[in-house]
CSV table of N, CA and C in Angstrom, one decimal:
chain,number,residue,atom,x,y,z
A,145,UNK,N,16.2,-0.2,12.9
A,145,UNK,CA,16.5,-0.2,11.1
A,145,UNK,C,15.8,0.4,10.7
A,146,UNK,N,16.9,0.4,9.6
A,146,UNK,CA,16.6,2.0,8.1
A,146,UNK,C,15.9,1.6,7.3
A,147,UNK,N,15.1,1.7,6.8
A,147,UNK,CA,14.5,1.3,6.1
A,147,UNK,C,15.1,1.9,3.9
A,148,UNK,N,15.9,1.1,3.2
A,148,UNK,CA,16.1,1.6,2.2
A,148,UNK,C,15.3,2.1,1.1
A,149,UNK,N,15.6,3.4,0.4
A,149,UNK,CA,14.3,3.7,-0.5
A,149,UNK,C,15.4,3.4,-2.1
A,150,UNK,N,14.7,2.8,-3.1
A,150,UNK,CA,15.7,3.0,-4.0
A,150,UNK,C,15.3,3.9,-4.8
A,151,UNK,N,16.3,4.0,-5.8
A,151,UNK,CA,16.8,5.3,-6.7
A,151,UNK,C,15.2,5.4,-7.8
A,152,UNK,N,15.5,6.2,-8.5
A,152,UNK,CA,14.2,6.1,-9.3
A,152,UNK,C,14.7,6.8,-10.3
A,153,UNK,N,14.6,6.0,-11.8
A,153,UNK,CA,15.6,6.4,-12.6
A,153,UNK,C,15.1,7.8,-13.3
A,154,UNK,N,15.9,8.2,-13.6
A,154,UNK,CA,15.4,9.3,-14.4
A,154,UNK,C,15.0,9.2,-15.7
A,155,UNK,N,15.3,8.3,-16.7
A,155,UNK,CA,15.5,7.9,-17.8
A,155,UNK,C,15.1,6.4,-17.9
A,156,UNK,N,14.0,6.1,-18.6
A,156,UNK,CA,13.4,4.3,-18.2
A,156,UNK,C,12.2,4.1,-19.3
A,157,UNK,N,12.1,2.6,-20.0
A,157,UNK,CA,11.4,2.8,-19.8
A,157,UNK,C,9.7,2.9,-19.0
A,158,UNK,N,8.4,3.3,-19.7
A,158,UNK,CA,7.2,3.2,-18.8
A,158,UNK,C,7.4,2.5,-17.7
A,159,UNK,N,7.3,1.0,-18.1
A,159,UNK,CA,6.8,0.3,-17.1
A,159,UNK,C,8.2,0.4,-16.0
A,160,UNK,N,9.7,-0.2,-16.4
A,160,UNK,CA,10.1,-0.1,-15.4
A,160,UNK,C,10.0,2.0,-14.7
A,161,UNK,N,9.8,2.8,-14.7
A,161,UNK,CA,9.0,3.8,-14.3
A,161,UNK,C,8.1,3.5,-13.3
A,162,UNK,N,7.0,3.2,-13.8
A,162,UNK,CA,6.5,2.7,-12.5
A,162,UNK,C,6.6,2.1,-11.5
A,163,UNK,N,7.4,0.5,-11.9
A,163,UNK,CA,7.8,-0.4,-10.8
A,163,UNK,C,8.7,0.8,-10.0
A,164,UNK,N,9.6,1.4,-10.2
A,164,UNK,CA,10.6,2.1,-9.4
A,164,UNK,C,9.8,3.3,-8.3
A,165,UNK,N,8.9,4.6,-9.3
A,165,UNK,CA,8.2,4.9,-8.5
A,165,UNK,C,7.1,4.1,-7.4
A,166,UNK,N,6.3,3.3,-7.8
A,166,UNK,CA,5.7,2.4,-6.8
A,166,UNK,C,6.9,1.6,-5.3
A,167,UNK,N,7.4,1.3,-5.5
A,167,UNK,CA,8.3,0.4,-5.0
A,167,UNK,C,9.3,1.5,-4.3
A,168,UNK,N,9.7,3.0,-4.7
A,168,UNK,CA,9.8,3.9,-3.4
A,168,UNK,C,9.2,4.3,-3.0
A,169,UNK,N,7.5,4.3,-3.2
A,169,UNK,CA,6.5,4.9,-2.1
A,169,UNK,C,6.2,3.7,-1.5
A,170,UNK,N,6.3,2.9,-1.8
A,170,UNK,CA,6.4,1.5,-0.9
A,170,UNK,C,7.4,1.5,0.9
A,171,UNK,N,8.5,2.0,0.1
A,171,UNK,CA,9.9,2.0,0.9
A,171,UNK,C,9.7,3.4,2.0
A,172,UNK,N,8.6,4.3,1.4
A,172,UNK,CA,8.7,5.6,1.7
A,172,UNK,C,7.6,5.1,3.4
A,173,UNK,N,6.6,4.6,2.9
A,173,UNK,CA,5.9,4.3,4.2
A,173,UNK,C,6.5,3.3,5.1
A,174,UNK,N,7.3,2.5,4.7
A,174,UNK,CA,8.0,1.7,5.5
A,174,UNK,C,9.4,2.7,6.4
A,175,UNK,N,9.7,3.4,5.3
A,175,UNK,CA,10.9,4.1,6.5
A,175,UNK,C,9.9,5.3,7.9
A,176,UNK,N,8.7,5.3,7.3
A,176,UNK,CA,7.7,6.5,8.2
A,176,UNK,C,7.8,5.8,9.6
A,177,UNK,N,7.6,4.3,9.3
A,177,UNK,CA,7.6,3.8,10.3
A,177,UNK,C,9.4,2.8,11.4
A,178,UNK,N,10.3,3.6,10.5
A,178,UNK,CA,11.4,3.0,10.9
A,178,UNK,C,11.9,3.2,12.5
A,179,UNK,N,12.0,2.7,13.7
A,179,UNK,CA,12.2,2.8,14.9
A,179,UNK,C,11.3,3.0,15.8
A,180,UNK,N,9.9,3.1,15.6
A,180,UNK,CA,8.6,3.6,16.4
A,180,UNK,C,8.6,2.0,17.1
A,181,UNK,N,7.7,2.2,18.5
A,181,UNK,CA,7.5,0.9,19.5
A,181,UNK,C,6.2,0.7,18.7
A,182,UNK,N,5.2,-0.3,18.7
A,182,UNK,CA,4.3,-0.8,18.1
A,182,UNK,C,2.9,0.6,19.0
A,183,UNK,N,3.4,0.4,20.1
A,183,UNK,CA,2.4,2.3,20.7
A,183,UNK,C,2.7,3.3,19.9
A,184,UNK,N,3.8,3.7,19.7
A,184,UNK,CA,3.9,4.2,18.5
A,184,UNK,C,3.2,4.0,17.1
A,185,UNK,N,3.6,3.4,17.1
A,185,UNK,CA,2.6,3.7,15.8
A,185,UNK,C,1.4,3.3,15.5
A,186,UNK,N,1.3,3.0,16.8
A,186,UNK,CA,-0.5,3.3,16.8
A,186,UNK,C,-1.1,4.4,17.4
A,187,UNK,N,-0.1,4.9,17.3
A,187,UNK,CA,-0.8,7.2,17.9
A,187,UNK,C,-1.3,7.3,17.0
A,188,UNK,N,-2.7,7.9,17.0
A,188,UNK,CA,-3.0,8.0,16.2
A,188,UNK,C,-3.1,9.9,16.0
A,189,UNK,N,-3.3,9.9,14.7
A,189,UNK,CA,-2.9,11.4,13.9
A,189,UNK,C,-3.3,12.7,15.1
A,190,UNK,N,-5.0,12.6,14.9
A,190,UNK,CA,-5.7,13.8,15.4
A,190,UNK,C,-7.0,13.5,15.5
A,191,UNK,N,-8.0,13.6,16.9
A,191,UNK,CA,-8.7,13.2,17.0
A,191,UNK,C,-9.9,13.8,16.0
A,192,UNK,N,-11.3,13.8,15.2
A,192,UNK,CA,-11.1,12.6,15.3
A,192,UNK,C,-11.2,11.2,14.0
A,193,UNK,N,-9.9,11.6,13.8
A,193,UNK,CA,-9.0,10.9,13.0
A,193,UNK,C,-8.6,9.6,14.0
A,194,UNK,N,-9.0,8.5,13.0
A,194,UNK,CA,-8.2,7.0,14.2
A,194,UNK,C,-6.6,6.5,13.6
A,195,UNK,N,-6.3,7.7,12.2
A,195,UNK,CA,-5.7,7.2,11.4
A,195,UNK,C,-4.2,6.9,12.4
A,196,UNK,N,-3.3,6.7,12.4
A,196,UNK,CA,-2.2,5.7,12.6
A,196,UNK,C,-1.2,5.4,11.7
A,197,UNK,N,0.2,5.3,12.2
A,197,UNK,CA,1.2,4.8,11.4
A,197,UNK,C,0.6,3.2,10.5
A,198,UNK,N,0.3,2.3,12.2
A,198,UNK,CA,0.1,1.1,12.0
A,198,UNK,C,-1.4,0.6,11.0
A,199,UNK,N,-1.8,1.9,11.3
A,199,UNK,CA,-3.5,1.6,10.3
A,199,UNK,C,-3.0,2.2,9.1
A,200,UNK,N,-2.1,2.5,8.6
A,200,UNK,CA,-1.7,2.9,7.3
A,200,UNK,C,-1.0,1.5,6.9
A,201,UNK,N,-0.5,0.6,7.2
A,201,UNK,CA,0.3,0.0,7.0
A,201,UNK,C,-1.1,-1.2,6.6
A,202,UNK,N,-1.9,-1.3,7.2
A,202,UNK,CA,-2.3,-2.6,7.5
A,202,UNK,C,-3.5,-2.2,6.1
A,203,UNK,N,-3.7,-0.9,5.8
A,203,UNK,CA,-4.9,0.1,5.0
A,203,UNK,C,-4.2,-0.6,3.7
A,204,UNK,N,-2.9,-0.8,3.0
A,204,UNK,CA,-2.2,-0.3,2.1
A,204,UNK,C,-1.9,-2.2,2.2
A,205,UNK,N,-1.9,-3.3,2.9
A,205,UNK,CA,-2.2,-4.3,2.7
A,205,UNK,C,-3.4,-5.0,2.2
A,206,UNK,N,-4.3,-3.8,2.4
A,206,UNK,CA,-5.8,-4.1,1.8
A,206,UNK,C,-5.6,-3.9,0.5
A,207,UNK,N,-5.6,-2.6,0.5
A,207,UNK,CA,-5.0,-2.0,-1.1
A,207,UNK,C,-4.2,-3.1,-2.4
A,208,UNK,N,-3.7,-3.7,-1.3
A,208,UNK,CA,-2.5,-4.0,-2.4
A,208,UNK,C,-3.4,-5.4,-3.3
A,209,UNK,N,-4.0,-6.1,-1.5
A,209,UNK,CA,-4.3,-6.6,-2.1
A,209,UNK,C,-5.7,-7.1,-3.3
A,210,UNK,N,-6.2,-5.7,-3.1
A,210,UNK,CA,-7.4,-5.7,-3.7
A,210,UNK,C,-7.6,-5.5,-5.3
A,211,UNK,N,-5.9,-4.3,-5.5
A,211,UNK,CA,-5.8,-4.6,-6.5
A,211,UNK,C,-4.9,-5.2,-7.6
A,212,UNK,N,-4.1,-5.9,-7.0
A,212,UNK,CA,-3.4,-6.4,-7.6
A,212,UNK,C,-4.2,-7.9,-7.6
A,213,UNK,N,-4.3,-8.7,-6.6
A,213,UNK,CA,-5.1,-9.9,-6.3
A,213,UNK,C,-6.5,-10.3,-6.6
A,214,UNK,N,-6.7,-9.5,-6.2
A,214,UNK,CA,-8.4,-10.0,-6.7
A,214,UNK,C,-8.7,-9.0,-7.6
A,215,UNK,N,-7.9,-8.0,-8.1
A,215,UNK,CA,-8.4,-7.1,-9.9
A,215,UNK,C,-7.8,-7.7,-10.7
A,216,UNK,N,-6.3,-7.5,-10.6
A,216,UNK,CA,-5.9,-8.0,-11.5
A,216,UNK,C,-5.5,-9.6,-12.1
A,217,UNK,N,-5.4,-10.4,-11.2
A,217,UNK,CA,-5.1,-11.8,-11.0
A,217,UNK,C,-6.6,-12.4,-10.8
A,218,UNK,N,-7.6,-11.8,-10.6
A,218,UNK,CA,-9.4,-12.7,-10.9
A,218,UNK,C,-9.5,-13.6,-9.3
A,219,UNK,N,-8.2,-13.4,-8.7
A,219,UNK,CA,-8.6,-14.0,-7.2
A,219,UNK,C,-10.2,-13.2,-6.4
A,220,UNK,N,-11.4,-13.5,-7.1
A,220,UNK,CA,-12.4,-12.6,-6.8
A,220,UNK,C,-12.4,-13.0,-5.4
A,221,UNK,N,-12.6,-14.3,-5.4
A,221,UNK,CA,-13.0,-15.2,-3.8
A,221,UNK,C,-12.0,-14.7,-2.0
A,222,UNK,N,-11.3,-14.3,-3.0
A,222,UNK,CA,-9.4,-14.2,-2.1
A,222,UNK,C,-10.8,-13.1,-0.6
A,223,UNK,N,-10.6,-13.7,0.4
A,223,UNK,CA,-10.8,-12.8,1.7
A,223,UNK,C,-10.1,-11.3,2.2
A,224,UNK,N,-10.5,-10.1,2.3
A,224,UNK,CA,-9.9,-9.3,3.2
A,224,UNK,C,-8.9,-9.5,4.3
A,225,UNK,N,-7.9,-8.8,4.0
A,225,UNK,CA,-6.3,-9.0,5.1
A,225,UNK,C,-7.4,-8.8,6.3
A,226,UNK,N,-7.7,-7.8,6.3
A,226,UNK,CA,-8.1,-7.3,8.0
A,226,UNK,C,-9.6,-7.0,7.7
A,227,UNK,N,-10.0,-6.6,6.6
A,227,UNK,CA,-11.4,-6.3,7.1
A,227,UNK,C,-12.4,-7.8,6.6
A,228,UNK,N,-13.7,-7.6,6.7
A,228,UNK,CA,-14.8,-8.5,7.1
A,228,UNK,C,-15.6,-8.1,6.0
A,229,UNK,N,-16.1,-6.8,5.0
A,229,UNK,CA,-16.3,-7.1,4.4
A,229,UNK,C,-15.9,-5.2,3.3
A,230,UNK,N,-16.4,-4.6,2.0
A,230,UNK,CA,-15.9,-4.4,1.3
A,230,UNK,C,-15.3,-2.7,2.6
A,231,UNK,N,-15.5,-2.5,3.8
A,231,UNK,CA,-15.3,-2.0,4.2
A,231,UNK,C,-14.0,-1.4,4.4
A,232,UNK,N,-12.9,-0.7,3.6
A,232,UNK,CA,-11.5,-0.6,4.4
A,232,UNK,C,-11.0,0.3,5.2
A,233,UNK,N,-12.0,0.9,5.4
A,233,UNK,CA,-11.6,2.0,7.0
A,233,UNK,C,-11.4,1.1,7.6
A,234,UNK,N,-12.0,-0.4,8.2
A,234,UNK,CA,-11.6,-1.1,9.7
A,234,UNK,C,-10.8,-0.9,9.2
A,235,UNK,N,-9.4,-1.5,8.4
A,235,UNK,CA,-8.3,-2.0,8.5
A,235,UNK,C,-7.7,-0.8,9.1
A,236,UNK,N,-8.5,0.3,9.5
A,236,UNK,CA,-6.9,1.7,10.0
A,236,UNK,C,-7.2,1.5,11.6
A,237,UNK,N,-8.0,0.5,12.2
A,237,UNK,CA,-7.6,0.5,13.6
A,237,UNK,C,-6.7,-0.4,13.8
A,238,UNK,N,-5.9,-0.2,14.5
A,238,UNK,CA,-5.0,-1.2,14.6
A,238,UNK,C,-4.9,-1.9,16.0
A,239,UNK,N,-6.0,-1.8,16.4
A,239,UNK,CA,-5.9,-1.8,18.2
A,239,UNK,C,-5.9,-3.5,18.2
A,240,UNK,N,-4.6,-4.1,19.1
A,240,UNK,CA,-4.6,-6.0,19.0
A,240,UNK,C,-3.4,-6.3,18.0
A,241,UNK,N,-2.8,-5.3,17.1
A,241,UNK,CA,-2.1,-5.9,16.6
A,241,UNK,C,-1.4,-5.2,16.6
A,242,UNK,N,0.3,-5.7,15.9
A,242,UNK,CA,1.6,-5.8,16.3
A,242,UNK,C,2.5,-5.1,14.7
A,243,UNK,N,3.3,-4.8,14.9
A,243,UNK,CA,4.1,-4.1,13.9
A,243,UNK,C,4.6,-5.2,13.3
A,244,UNK,N,4.6,-6.6,13.5
A,244,UNK,CA,5.2,-7.4,13.0
A,244,UNK,C,3.9,-8.3,12.4
A,245,UNK,N,3.1,-8.5,12.9
A,245,UNK,CA,1.6,-8.5,12.2
A,245,UNK,C,1.5,-8.0,11.3
A,246,UNK,N,1.1,-6.2,11.5
A,246,UNK,CA,1.0,-5.3,10.5
A,246,UNK,C,2.1,-5.7,9.3
A,247,UNK,N,3.3,-5.5,9.2
A,247,UNK,CA,4.3,-5.5,8.1
A,247,UNK,C,4.3,-6.7,7.7
A,248,UNK,N,3.6,-8.3,7.8
A,248,UNK,CA,4.4,-9.7,7.5
A,248,UNK,C,3.1,-9.3,6.5
A,249,UNK,N,1.9,-9.3,7.0
A,249,UNK,CA,0.7,-9.1,6.2
A,249,UNK,C,1.1,-8.3,4.5
A,250,UNK,N,1.5,-7.0,5.0
A,250,UNK,CA,1.7,-5.9,3.9
A,250,UNK,C,2.8,-6.1,3.1
A,251,UNK,N,4.0,-6.3,3.4
A,251,UNK,CA,5.1,-7.5,2.5
A,251,UNK,C,4.5,-8.6,1.8
A,252,UNK,N,4.1,-9.7,2.3
A,252,UNK,CA,3.3,-10.5,2.2
A,252,UNK,C,2.4,-10.0,0.8
A,253,UNK,N,1.4,-8.6,0.7
A,253,UNK,CA,0.9,-8.9,-0.2
A,253,UNK,C,1.5,-7.7,-1.1
A,254,UNK,N,2.5,-7.3,-0.7
A,254,UNK,CA,3.7,-6.4,-1.9
A,254,UNK,C,4.6,-7.4,-2.9
A,255,UNK,N,4.6,-8.0,-1.9
A,255,UNK,CA,5.5,-9.4,-2.7
A,255,UNK,C,4.7,-10.2,-4.2
A,256,UNK,N,3.1,-10.2,-3.8
A,256,UNK,CA,1.7,-11.0,-4.3
A,256,UNK,C,2.1,-9.8,-5.7
A,257,UNK,N,1.8,-8.9,-5.6
A,257,UNK,CA,2.0,-7.3,-6.6
A,257,UNK,C,2.6,-7.8,-7.4
A,258,UNK,N,4.1,-8.1,-6.8
A,258,UNK,CA,5.3,-7.8,-7.5
A,258,UNK,C,5.1,-8.7,-8.7
A,259,UNK,N,4.8,-10.1,-7.8
A,259,UNK,CA,5.0,-11.1,-8.3
A,259,UNK,C,4.0,-11.1,-9.7
A,260,UNK,N,2.7,-10.6,-9.7
A,260,UNK,CA,1.3,-10.0,-10.3
A,260,UNK,C,2.1,-9.7,-11.6
A,261,UNK,N,2.7,-8.3,-11.4
A,261,UNK,CA,2.8,-7.2,-12.0
A,261,UNK,C,3.8,-7.5,-13.4
A,262,UNK,N,4.8,-8.8,-12.3
A,262,UNK,CA,5.7,-8.7,-13.5
A,262,UNK,C,5.7,-9.8,-14.0
A,263,UNK,N,4.5,-10.4,-14.1
A,263,UNK,CA,4.4,-11.6,-15.0
A,263,UNK,C,3.1,-11.7,-16.5
A,264,UNK,N,2.5,-10.3,-16.1
A,264,UNK,CA,1.5,-9.6,-16.5
A,264,UNK,C,2.1,-8.9,-18.0
A,265,UNK,N,1.8,-9.9,-19.1
A,265,UNK,CA,2.1,-9.3,-20.5
A,265,UNK,C,3.1,-7.7,-21.0
A,266,UNK,N,1.4,-7.1,-20.3
A,266,UNK,CA,1.8,-5.6,-20.6
A,266,UNK,C,1.2,-4.9,-20.2
A,267,UNK,N,1.6,-3.2,-19.6
A,267,UNK,CA,0.4,-2.4,-19.3
A,267,UNK,C,-0.9,-2.5,-19.9
A,268,UNK,N,-0.7,-2.5,-19.9
A,268,UNK,CA,-1.9,-2.7,-21.9
A,268,UNK,C,-2.6,-3.4,-21.2
A,269,UNK,N,-2.7,-4.7,-20.2
A,269,UNK,CA,-3.5,-5.5,-20.0
A,269,UNK,C,-5.0,-5.1,-19.3
A,270,UNK,N,-6.0,-5.8,-19.7
A,270,UNK,CA,-7.4,-5.2,-19.2
A,270,UNK,C,-7.7,-6.2,-18.6
A,271,UNK,N,-8.6,-5.4,-17.6
A,271,UNK,CA,-8.7,-6.2,-16.1
A,271,UNK,C,-10.4,-5.7,-15.7
A,272,UNK,N,-11.5,-6.5,-14.8
A,272,UNK,CA,-12.2,-6.4,-14.5
A,272,UNK,C,-12.4,-5.5,-13.3
A,273,UNK,N,-12.7,-5.0,-13.2
A,273,UNK,CA,-12.5,-4.3,-11.1
A,273,UNK,C,-13.9,-4.3,-10.7
A,274,UNK,N,-14.2,-5.9,-9.7
A,274,UNK,CA,-15.7,-5.6,-10.0
A,274,UNK,C,-16.0,-4.6,-8.8
A,275,UNK,N,-15.4,-3.7,-7.8
A,275,UNK,CA,-16.0,-2.9,-6.9
A,275,UNK,C,-17.2,-1.7,-8.2
A,276,UNK,N,-15.9,-1.6,-9.0
A,276,UNK,CA,-16.6,-0.3,-9.5
A,276,UNK,C,-17.5,-0.5,-11.1
A,277,UNK,N,-17.1,-1.8,-11.2
A,277,UNK,CA,-18.3,-2.4,-12.8
A,277,UNK,C,-17.5,-1.7,-14.0
A,278,UNK,N,-16.1,-2.0,-13.7
A,278,UNK,CA,-15.2,-1.6,-14.5
A,278,UNK,C,-14.3,-1.9,-15.3
A,279,UNK,N,-13.5,-1.8,-16.2
A,279,UNK,CA,-12.3,-2.4,-17.0
A,279,UNK,C,-11.3,-1.2,-16.7
A,280,UNK,N,-10.4,-1.9,-16.6
A,280,UNK,CA,-9.0,-1.2,-15.9
A,280,UNK,C,-8.0,-2.0,-16.6
A,281,UNK,N,-6.9,-0.8,-16.7
A,281,UNK,CA,-5.1,-1.9,-17.6
A,281,UNK,C,-4.6,-1.5,-16.6
A,282,UNK,N,-3.8,-2.7,-16.5
A,282,UNK,CA,-2.4,-2.9,-15.6
A,282,UNK,C,-1.7,-1.7,-15.7
A,283,UNK,N,-1.9,-0.1,-16.2
A,283,UNK,CA,-1.2,1.0,-16.0
A,283,UNK,C,-1.9,1.7,-15.2
A,284,UNK,N,-3.4,1.4,-15.7
A,284,UNK,CA,-4.2,2.5,-14.8
A,284,UNK,C,-3.4,1.9,-13.1
A,285,UNK,N,-3.7,0.5,-12.5
A,285,UNK,CA,-3.7,0.1,-11.6
A,285,UNK,C,-2.2,0.5,-11.1
A,286,UNK,N,-0.7,0.6,-11.6
A,286,UNK,CA,0.3,0.6,-11.1
A,286,UNK,C,0.3,2.8,-11.3
A,287,UNK,N,-0.7,3.4,-11.8
A,287,UNK,CA,-0.6,4.8,-11.2
A,287,UNK,C,-1.4,5.0,-10.3
A,288,UNK,N,-2.5,4.3,-9.8
A,288,UNK,CA,-4.0,3.9,-8.8
A,288,UNK,C,-2.8,4.2,-7.7
A,289,UNK,N,-2.1,2.8,-7.7
A,289,UNK,CA,-1.8,2.6,-6.3
A,289,UNK,C,-0.2,3.4,-6.0
A,290,UNK,N,0.4,4.2,-7.2
A,290,UNK,CA,1.4,5.3,-6.6
A,290,UNK,C,0.5,6.6,-6.0
A,291,UNK,N,-0.5,6.5,-7.0
A,291,UNK,CA,-1.2,7.8,-6.1
A,291,UNK,C,-1.7,7.6,-4.3
A,292,UNK,N,-1.8,6.3,-4.2
A,292,UNK,CA,-2.4,6.3,-3.2
A,292,UNK,C,-1.2,5.9,-1.8
A,293,UNK,N,-0.2,5.5,-2.5
A,293,UNK,CA,0.6,5.7,-1.6
A,293,UNK,C,1.1,7.4,-1.2
A,294,UNK,N,1.1,7.9,-2.5
A,294,UNK,CA,2.0,9.1,-2.6
A,294,UNK,C,0.9,10.3,-1.7
A,295,UNK,N,-0.2,9.5,-1.5
A,295,UNK,CA,-1.7,10.7,-0.8
A,295,UNK,C,-1.5,9.7,0.9
A,296,UNK,N,-1.2,9.0,1.1
A,296,UNK,CA,-0.8,8.2,2.3
A,296,UNK,C,0.6,8.3,3.1
A,297,UNK,N,1.4,8.7,2.3
A,297,UNK,CA,2.6,8.9,2.6
A,297,UNK,C,2.4,10.3,3.4
A,298,UNK,N,1.8,11.3,2.7
A,298,UNK,CA,1.5,12.6,3.0
A,298,UNK,C,1.1,12.6,4.3
A,299,UNK,N,-0.1,11.4,4.9
A,299,UNK,CA,-0.2,11.2,5.4
A,299,UNK,C,0.5,11.1,7.0
A,300,UNK,N,1.2,10.1,6.7
A,300,UNK,CA,2.8,9.6,7.1
A,300,UNK,C,3.3,10.5,7.6
A,301,UNK,N,3.8,11.1,6.9
A,301,UNK,CA,4.9,12.7,7.5
A,301,UNK,C,4.6,13.0,8.3
A,302,UNK,N,2.9,13.8,8.3
A,302,UNK,CA,2.5,14.3,9.2
A,302,UNK,C,2.6,13.6,11.4
A,303,UNK,N,1.9,12.1,10.8
A,303,UNK,CA,1.5,11.7,12.3
A,303,UNK,C,2.7,11.1,12.0
A,304,UNK,N,3.7,11.3,11.7
A,304,UNK,CA,5.4,10.5,12.3
A,304,UNK,C,6.3,12.5,12.9
A,305,UNK,N,5.8,13.1,12.3
A,305,UNK,CA,6.2,14.3,12.5
A,305,UNK,C,5.6,14.8,14.1
A,306,UNK,N,4.3,14.4,14.2
A,306,UNK,CA,3.6,14.1,15.6
A,306,UNK,C,4.3,14.0,16.7
A,307,UNK,N,4.8,12.5,16.6
A,307,UNK,CA,5.1,11.5,17.2
A,307,UNK,C,6.5,12.0,17.8
A,308,UNK,N,7.6,12.4,16.9
A,308,UNK,CA,9.0,12.2,17.7
A,308,UNK,C,9.7,13.4,16.7
A,309,UNK,N,8.9,14.1,15.6
A,309,UNK,CA,9.4,15.9,15.4
A,309,UNK,C,10.1,15.2,14.2
A,310,UNK,N,10.4,13.7,13.6
A,310,UNK,CA,10.8,13.7,12.3
A,310,UNK,C,10.1,14.0,11.2
A,311,UNK,N,11.5,14.5,10.4
A,311,UNK,CA,10.6,15.4,9.7
A,311,UNK,C,11.3,14.5,7.8
A,312,UNK,N,10.4,14.9,7.1
A,312,UNK,CA,11.9,14.6,5.6
A,312,UNK,C,10.7,13.6,4.4
A,313,UNK,N,10.8,13.8,3.8
A,313,UNK,CA,10.1,13.2,2.5
A,313,UNK,C,11.0,12.5,2.1
């Protein structure tokens, strides 16, 4: 399987640029996991870190849910995907999880996120982020998600290279 990453327009309105960049980074994470077994996906980056590609996919499912469903959409009582508390580090532990389980959960959350963002009237939408007890705009959420994926895709680059030598952004 080869994940296709979308082209990012060089000239577009702000919302289109944010959407395209976020989708590019989402696809990059999936691309870093292409053609690997479940065992490869569970391989830890380096001791003492428990970080793995499968753990990153699980973590990003949690992050998508938190920012779009819980924060933007106000689904405050929605349970976390993998964690039983607000400790998102537990999602990094892929023990007993398969590629199918992790990617199904992640893709489901991405689709919810896209639907919620598309339904929002503008990037100026202001919502309350309960964990921080602060108001944030949808613009901030989109930028934060791009930042979150970009940071973790850097981790994914290193993990993938350690697994089989594959490199590239």
